[in-house]
């Protein structure tokens, strides 16, 4: 099991990066789980698939129906619901959407059961690609245990870089036991900007994986919420992300 | 009780039988396969699930009625099935052993899920009549060709892992009519009986309770004790859940708590619970009564769904749930009261509970239960209405009847609520409150600023103490109040104040009107 977490400030293109990685890695491996762990983004849309229910929705159903479960086993109930309704079987990979955060009331028990179910589910995939928000909430709550590779996506904004820095610190604090932490710079329009990003990466100890240019056709796909499969195969963004995916695949093969 | 007997297979029905242990299996068996998900594209067949009926059932039978390691299959076997299709599926196990009892059936039945998921290329989901199995193409490629192999592997695991099972026999069915027939005629009545038993199972029927320390990160001294008559405060964990979790991880957040000796049958005090509470709270609490509101109540974590609050003005208890944002008649909202009570404290006068506790036959029985309850939001009352005794249901006010203490007083008087004349607790018929004192007397009493008298009314005021907390210094530790029940002999009041810094502008102490109260 190799867990790849893609994080970054909202709007930097991390969902695009996640979706492309899912696309490329699932061409080489038949055991891929994509996880949308950012309530503000929309990985299913970027992948061009629809999900029945989010994990959050199932947890809500659990909260209201638990009193009527008699002597039924609640963990088995949750597991059944998650496997049947939250894990979406897409043609080449499975997809799990975490959904919105908790409502009011106590979720200690529901989350404790969820952690167990997810742990047992996830260990059977060769690759898990997680689109996560900058706060790494699911990692800090231990709904997701660890990450082998963290890819931080940033644009050239000051805020994007500041967030990148914070994610790195947070990832270290949370002891995710990652093997490597990478940076991908997106929508870079000038050489000056590229220089600045390179310097930033060096200073922060982040390995710069790719510098993606601004590409209006990609931006349009992103903006319309169209699947990334519609991106021009000859575009620099597409080619460079394919290289990134291959690099990660090679890394994990070496690690095994 | 529903009679347990072997299912009757009509004569002439074609069955496949096999007796004895298998020498080997064409699949791996290991806990590492647990959680393995078989995708639709990788599946050979689906059994039960969303499109076909199915069920699993364990029945305890006498020794002479179980033929050890025998499998009977009714209906098509794997090799006769079409790839990609869904088939009905029933798994019935007969078990016997000197320690095998009917009560153990559900516990043993649940293990079918665990054991079958140890089988490589076999996915088992859900329980009872919801079971959903997928068998992978790879498993078939490796040589799995009969459900008899699955049944034999499962039975082997049962006998290895649960050695008290001396004999086990399986009947697997893939014929739709038979699956449906036995589901309706045999399995459903047993499932229904089990659920009825949940409501009939009481603290005295079991040997151990279960703890829950999931909340200790927020409430370090909280000790949740989950018993058949008392689900967890968060409402999520029943005694059955505790038992299931403790079986899986005995050192985890849900551990078995041996009951020990019964100290107070009415309050629900057990020596085992006290010892556990003392240890787990770091010595903070030495006694916990499971069904008491005033005396050594259960600690309140912060997760509770409902908070109970004592209103000395009416000598009754109100309950408000998390979803009700308005102030209760005592002028406080759920969140204000929760803030003062939560964090794992034992606070006499406030008690956090789960909504499911309202279903309990022992619901705060030491303090009168429903007969001491005077107010709850309409939404909450409607949710639990069928558990409220008929003779008091209409006497419990909601926000539609009363929003202030004065309105509540009027309402209670009008409907003649038990608190007005004195509450007789149903559990032993003892009269536990004296009812209201004459209103005139009370008003007079309020004018009198007299010397301290450690008797009833003062004690009741002290119960209200937490209300003052927000006005106090930051860092103020709420004193651990230990109150005798108001009906107890006038033994006075014991106040333990730890690390306290209290600033008081004015103190009004009123004289106890003992004679009047007792005499009215």
Short mmCIF file of N, CA, C and O in Angstrom, two decimals, chain A residues 5-6 20-22 31 35 45 50 57-58 77-78 85 93 99-101 117 123 148 159 199 201 217 243-244 247 254:
data_model
loop_
_atom_site.label_atom_id
_atom_site.label_comp_id
_atom_site.label_asym_id
_atom_site.label_seq_id
_atom_site.Cartn_x
_atom_site.Cartn_y
_atom_site.Cartn_z
N UNK A 5 -0.58 11.68 -0.70
CA UNK A 5 -1.50 12.75 -0.31
C UNK A 5 -1.16 14.00 -1.11
O UNK A 5 0.00 14.42 -1.16
N UNK A 6 -2.17 14.56 -1.74
CA UNK A 6 -1.98 15.79 -2.50
C UNK A 6 -2.66 16.92 -1.74
O UNK A 6 -3.87 16.88 -1.51
N UNK A 20 -5.30 13.79 -12.28
CA UNK A 20 -4.37 13.30 -13.30
C UNK A 20 -3.54 12.13 -12.77
O UNK A 20 -3.32 11.15 -13.48
N UNK A 21 -3.13 12.22 -11.52
CA UNK A 21 -2.37 11.11 -10.93
C UNK A 21 -3.21 9.84 -10.89
O UNK A 21 -2.73 8.76 -11.22
N UNK A 22 -4.48 9.98 -10.50
CA UNK A 22 -5.37 8.81 -10.46
C UNK A 22 -5.47 8.21 -11.85
O UNK A 22 -5.37 6.99 -12.05
N UNK A 31 -5.15 -1.65 -8.86
CA UNK A 31 -5.55 -1.59 -7.45
C UNK A 31 -5.34 -0.18 -6.92
O UNK A 31 -4.38 0.09 -6.21
N UNK A 35 -9.26 9.08 -3.03
CA UNK A 35 -10.02 9.58 -1.88
C UNK A 35 -10.15 11.09 -1.98
O UNK A 35 -9.15 11.79 -2.11
N UNK A 45 -15.92 15.11 -9.84
CA UNK A 45 -16.17 15.89 -11.05
C UNK A 45 -14.92 15.89 -11.95
O UNK A 45 -15.01 15.68 -13.15
N UNK A 50 -19.60 9.85 -10.79
CA UNK A 50 -20.56 10.29 -9.77
C UNK A 50 -20.54 9.32 -8.61
O UNK A 50 -20.41 8.11 -8.82
N UNK A 57 -22.16 11.34 4.82
CA UNK A 57 -23.60 11.08 4.77
C UNK A 57 -23.93 9.76 5.46
O UNK A 57 -24.92 9.64 6.18
N UNK A 58 -23.07 8.77 5.25
CA UNK A 58 -23.31 7.47 5.88
C UNK A 58 -23.17 7.60 7.40
O UNK A 58 -23.95 7.02 8.16
N UNK A 77 -22.47 -3.03 10.36
CA UNK A 77 -23.46 -2.20 9.67
C UNK A 77 -22.75 -1.10 8.88
O UNK A 77 -23.03 -0.89 7.70
N UNK A 78 -21.84 -0.41 9.55
CA UNK A 78 -21.12 0.68 8.90
C UNK A 78 -20.28 0.18 7.74
O UNK A 78 -20.27 0.77 6.66
N UNK A 85 -22.15 1.61 -0.57
CA UNK A 85 -22.64 2.89 -1.06
C UNK A 85 -21.60 3.99 -1.13
O UNK A 85 -21.76 4.95 -1.89
N UNK A 93 -10.62 2.24 -11.10
CA UNK A 93 -10.21 2.49 -9.72
C UNK A 93 -11.45 2.60 -8.84
O UNK A 93 -12.57 2.72 -9.36
N UNK A 99 -16.63 13.66 2.27
CA UNK A 99 -17.82 14.49 2.48
C UNK A 99 -17.63 15.52 3.56
O UNK A 99 -16.54 15.75 4.06
N UNK A 100 -18.77 16.08 3.94
CA UNK A 100 -18.69 17.22 4.85
C UNK A 100 -18.32 16.77 6.26
O UNK A 100 -18.53 15.62 6.64
N UNK A 101 -17.78 17.71 7.02
CA UNK A 101 -17.39 17.37 8.39
C UNK A 101 -18.61 17.08 9.26
O UNK A 101 -19.75 17.22 8.82
N UNK A 117 -12.76 0.42 10.01
CA UNK A 117 -13.24 -0.05 8.70
C UNK A 117 -12.30 0.45 7.60
O UNK A 117 -11.90 -0.31 6.71
N UNK A 123 -5.78 -1.11 3.30
CA UNK A 123 -4.54 -1.89 3.19
C UNK A 123 -4.53 -2.83 1.99
O UNK A 123 -3.50 -3.40 1.65
N UNK A 148 2.73 8.05 2.51
CA UNK A 148 4.11 7.74 2.11
C UNK A 148 4.73 8.92 1.37
O UNK A 148 5.87 9.27 1.58
N UNK A 159 0.39 33.50 -0.79
CA UNK A 159 -0.44 32.69 0.09
C UNK A 159 -0.28 31.19 -0.19
O UNK A 159 -0.26 30.37 0.72
N UNK A 199 13.79 28.52 -5.50
CA UNK A 199 14.48 28.98 -4.30
C UNK A 199 13.69 28.57 -3.05
O UNK A 199 14.24 28.05 -2.07
N UNK A 201 11.55 26.14 -2.74
CA UNK A 201 11.60 24.68 -2.55
C UNK A 201 12.91 24.28 -1.86
O UNK A 201 12.92 23.46 -0.94
N UNK A 217 -6.25 26.28 -21.94
CA UNK A 217 -7.18 25.19 -22.25
C UNK A 217 -7.37 24.31 -21.01
O UNK A 217 -8.47 23.83 -20.74
N UNK A 243 4.83 12.33 -16.37
CA UNK A 243 6.18 12.07 -15.86
C UNK A 243 6.18 11.94 -14.34
O UNK A 243 6.84 11.07 -13.77
N UNK A 244 5.43 12.83 -13.70
CA UNK A 244 5.33 12.78 -12.24
C UNK A 244 4.77 11.42 -11.79
O UNK A 244 5.31 10.77 -10.89
N UNK A 247 7.31 8.77 -12.18
CA UNK A 247 8.33 8.88 -11.15
C UNK A 247 7.86 8.24 -9.84
O UNK A 247 8.59 7.48 -9.20
N UNK A 254 10.69 0.65 -6.52
CA UNK A 254 11.99 0.53 -5.87
C UNK A 254 11.81 0.21 -4.38
O UNK A 254 12.53 -0.61 -3.83
#
